[in-house]
Amino acid sequence: MILKALDTLHISSVSSNNNLAGQSFELDDHFGRQLIERGLAVEVASDEPAPTVTRKSGSTHRTKAE
């Protein structure tokens, strides 16, 4: 599920940095629905572009797998 943050959030499974208001991120359906119910995020329409890849480690080094 792709979500857009309505406020600054910290979700360690998404990124080691905070997700700022308006930033899109991907999260599993169960936890995504919890954020929506709490008013912290909204689901992004399927026709909007996918969020950019966030490296949890913060590394800018590309690997062969990417």
Coordinates of N, CA, C and O in Angstrom, one line a residue:
M1 N 0.8 -1.2 0.0 CA 0.0 0.0 0.0 C 0.9 1.2 0.0 O 1.8 1.3 0.8
I2 N 0.6 2.2 -0.9 CA 1.4 3.4 -1.0 C 0.6 4.5 -0.3 O -0.6 4.7 -0.5
L3 N 1.2 5.1 0.7 CA 0.6 6.2 1.5 C 1.3 7.5 1.4 O 2.5 7.6 1.0
K4 N 0.6 8.5 1.8 CA 1.2 9.9 1.8 C 1.0 10.4 3.3 O -0.1 10.4 3.8
A5 N 2.1 10.8 3.9 CA 2.1 11.2 5.3 C 1.4 12.6 5.4 O 1.6 13.5 4.6
L6 N 0.5 12.7 6.4 CA -0.2 13.9 6.7 C 0.5 14.8 7.8 O 0.2 15.9 8.0
D7 N 1.5 14.1 8.4 CA 2.3 14.8 9.5 C 3.6 14.1 9.5 O 3.8 13.1 8.8
T8 N 4.6 14.6 10.2 CA 5.9 14.0 10.3 C 5.7 12.7 11.0 O 5.2 12.6 12.1
L9 N 6.2 11.6 10.4 CA 6.2 10.2 11.0 C 7.5 9.6 11.1 O 8.4 9.9 10.2
H10 N 7.7 8.7 12.0 CA 9.0 7.9 12.0 C 8.5 6.5 12.0 O 7.9 6.0 13.0
I11 N 8.8 5.8 10.9 CA 8.5 4.3 10.8 C 9.8 3.6 10.5 O 10.2 3.7 9.3
S12 N 10.3 3.0 11.5 CA 11.7 2.4 11.3 C 11.7 1.4 10.2 O 12.8 1.2 9.6
S13 N 10.6 0.7 9.9 CA 10.7 -0.3 8.8 C 10.6 0.3 7.4 O 10.9 -0.3 6.4
V14 N 10.3 1.6 7.4 CA 10.3 2.3 6.1 C 11.6 3.1 5.9 O 12.2 3.0 4.8
S15 N 12.1 3.8 6.9 CA 13.3 4.6 6.7 C 13.9 4.9 8.1 O 13.1 5.0 9.1
S16 N 15.2 5.1 8.2 CA 15.8 5.5 9.4 C 15.6 7.0 9.7 O 15.7 7.4 10.8
N17 N 15.1 7.7 8.7 CA 14.8 9.1 8.8 C 13.3 9.3 9.0 O 12.5 8.4 8.7
N18 N 12.9 10.5 9.4 CA 11.5 10.8 9.5 C 10.8 10.9 8.1 O 11.5 11.4 7.1
N19 N 9.6 10.6 8.0 CA 8.8 10.8 6.8 C 8.1 12.1 7.0 O 7.3 12.3 8.0
L20 N 8.3 13.1 6.1 CA 7.7 14.4 6.3 C 6.3 14.5 5.7 O 6.0 13.7 4.9
A21 N 5.6 15.4 6.2 CA 4.2 15.6 5.7 C 4.3 15.8 4.2 O 5.1 16.5 3.6
G22 N 3.4 15.1 3.5 CA 3.4 15.1 2.0 C 4.3 14.1 1.3 O 4.2 13.9 0.1
Q23 N 5.1 13.4 2.1 CA 6.0 12.5 1.5 C 5.3 11.1 1.3 O 4.6 10.7 2.2
S24 N 5.5 10.5 0.2 CA 4.9 9.2 -0.1 C 5.9 8.0 0.4 O 7.1 8.2 0.3
F25 N 5.3 6.9 0.8 CA 6.1 5.8 1.2 C 5.2 4.5 1.1 O 4.0 4.6 1.0
E26 N 5.9 3.4 1.1 CA 5.1 2.1 1.0 C 5.2 1.4 2.3 O 6.2 1.3 3.0
L27 N 4.0 0.8 2.7 CA 3.9 0.1 3.9 C 2.9 -1.1 3.7 O 2.0 -1.0 2.8
D28 N 3.0 -2.2 4.5 CA 2.0 -3.3 4.3 C 0.6 -2.8 4.6 O 0.4 -1.8 5.3
D29 N -0.4 -3.5 4.1 CA -1.8 -3.1 4.2 C -2.2 -3.0 5.7 O -3.0 -2.0 6.0
H30 N -1.9 -3.9 6.5 CA -2.3 -3.9 7.9 C -1.9 -2.6 8.6 O -2.8 -1.9 9.2
F31 N -0.6 -2.3 8.6 CA -0.2 -1.0 9.3 C -0.6 0.2 8.5 O -0.8 1.3 9.1
G32 N -0.7 0.1 7.2 CA -1.2 1.3 6.4 C -2.6 1.7 6.8 O -2.9 2.8 7.0
R33 N -3.5 0.7 7.0 CA -4.8 1.0 7.4 C -4.9 1.6 8.8 O -5.7 2.4 9.1
Q34 N -4.0 1.1 9.7 CA -3.9 1.7 11.1 C -3.5 3.2 11.0 O -4.1 4.0 11.7
L35 N -2.6 3.6 10.1 CA -2.2 5.0 10.0 C -3.3 5.8 9.4 O -3.6 6.9 9.9
I36 N -4.1 5.2 8.5 CA -5.2 5.9 7.9 C -6.3 6.2 9.0 O -6.8 7.3 9.1
E37 N -6.6 5.1 9.7 CA -7.6 5.2 10.8 C -7.2 6.3 11.8 O -8.1 6.9 12.4
R38 N -5.9 6.4 12.1 CA -5.5 7.4 13.1 C -5.3 8.8 12.5 O -5.0 9.7 13.2
G39 N -5.6 8.9 11.2 CA -5.5 10.2 10.6 C -4.1 10.7 10.3 O -3.8 11.9 10.2
L40 N -3.1 9.8 10.3 CA -1.7 10.2 10.1 C -1.3 10.1 8.6 O -0.2 10.6 8.2
A41 N -2.1 9.4 7.8 CA -1.7 9.2 6.4 C -2.9 9.0 5.5 O -4.0 8.6 6.1
V42 N -2.8 9.1 4.2 CA -3.9 8.8 3.3 C -3.3 7.9 2.2 O -2.1 8.0 1.9
E43 N -4.2 7.1 1.6 CA -3.7 6.2 0.6 C -3.5 7.0 -0.7 O -4.4 7.8 -1.0
V44 N -2.5 6.7 -1.4 CA -2.2 7.4 -2.7 C -3.0 6.7 -3.8 O -3.0 5.5 -3.8
A45 N -3.6 7.5 -4.7 CA -4.3 6.9 -5.8 C -3.4 6.0 -6.7 O -2.2 6.4 -6.8
S46 N -3.9 5.0 -7.3 CA -3.0 4.1 -8.0 C -2.4 4.7 -9.3 O -1.4 4.2 -9.8
D47 N -2.9 5.8 -9.8 CA -2.4 6.5 -10.9 C -1.2 7.4 -10.6 O -0.6 8.0 -11.5
E48 N -1.0 7.7 -9.4 CA 0.1 8.6 -9.0 C 1.4 7.8 -9.0 O 1.4 6.6 -8.8
P49 N 2.6 8.4 -9.3 CA 3.8 7.7 -9.4 C 4.2 7.1 -8.0 O 3.9 7.6 -7.0
A50 N 4.9 6.0 -8.1 CA 5.4 5.3 -6.9 C 6.4 6.2 -6.2 O 7.1 7.0 -6.8
P51 N 6.6 6.0 -4.8 CA 7.6 6.8 -4.1 C 9.0 6.4 -4.5 O 9.2 5.3 -5.0
T52 N 9.9 7.4 -4.3 CA 11.3 7.1 -4.6 C 11.8 6.1 -3.6 O 11.3 6.0 -2.5
V53 N 12.8 5.3 -4.0 CA 13.3 4.3 -3.1 C 14.1 5.0 -2.0 O 15.0 5.9 -2.3
T54 N 13.8 4.6 -0.8 CA 14.6 5.2 0.4 C 15.4 4.0 0.9 O 15.0 3.0 1.2
R55 N 16.7 4.3 1.0 CA 17.6 3.3 1.6 C 17.7 3.5 3.1 O 18.0 4.6 3.6
K56 N 17.3 2.5 3.8 CA 17.2 2.6 5.3 C 18.5 3.0 5.9 O 18.6 3.7 6.8
S57 N 19.6 2.5 5.3 CA 20.9 2.8 5.9 C 21.4 4.3 5.5 O 22.3 4.8 6.1
G58 N 20.7 4.9 4.6 CA 21.0 6.2 4.2 C 22.2 6.3 3.2 O 22.6 7.3 2.8
S59 N 22.6 5.1 2.8 CA 23.7 5.0 1.8 C 23.3 5.5 0.5 O 22.2 5.2 0.0
T60 N 24.2 6.2 -0.2 CA 24.0 6.6 -1.6 C 24.7 5.6 -2.6 O 24.6 5.8 -3.7
H61 N 25.4 4.6 -2.0 CA 26.1 3.7 -2.8 C 25.1 2.7 -3.5 O 24.3 2.1 -2.8
R62 N 25.2 2.6 -4.8 CA 24.3 1.6 -5.5 C 25.0 0.3 -5.6 O 26.2 0.1 -5.7
T63 N 24.1 -0.8 -5.5 CA 24.6 -2.1 -5.5 C 24.2 -2.8 -6.9 O 23.4 -2.2 -7.6
K64 N 24.7 -3.9 -7.2 CA 24.4 -4.6 -8.4 C 22.9 -5.0 -8.4 O 22.3 -5.1 -9.5
A65 N 22.3 -5.2 -7.2 CA 20.9 -5.6 -7.2 C 20.0 -4.5 -7.6 O 18.8 -4.7 -7.9
E66 N 20.4 -3.3 -7.5 CA 19.6 -2.1 -7.8 C 19.6 -2.0 -9.3 O 19.5 -1.3 -10.1

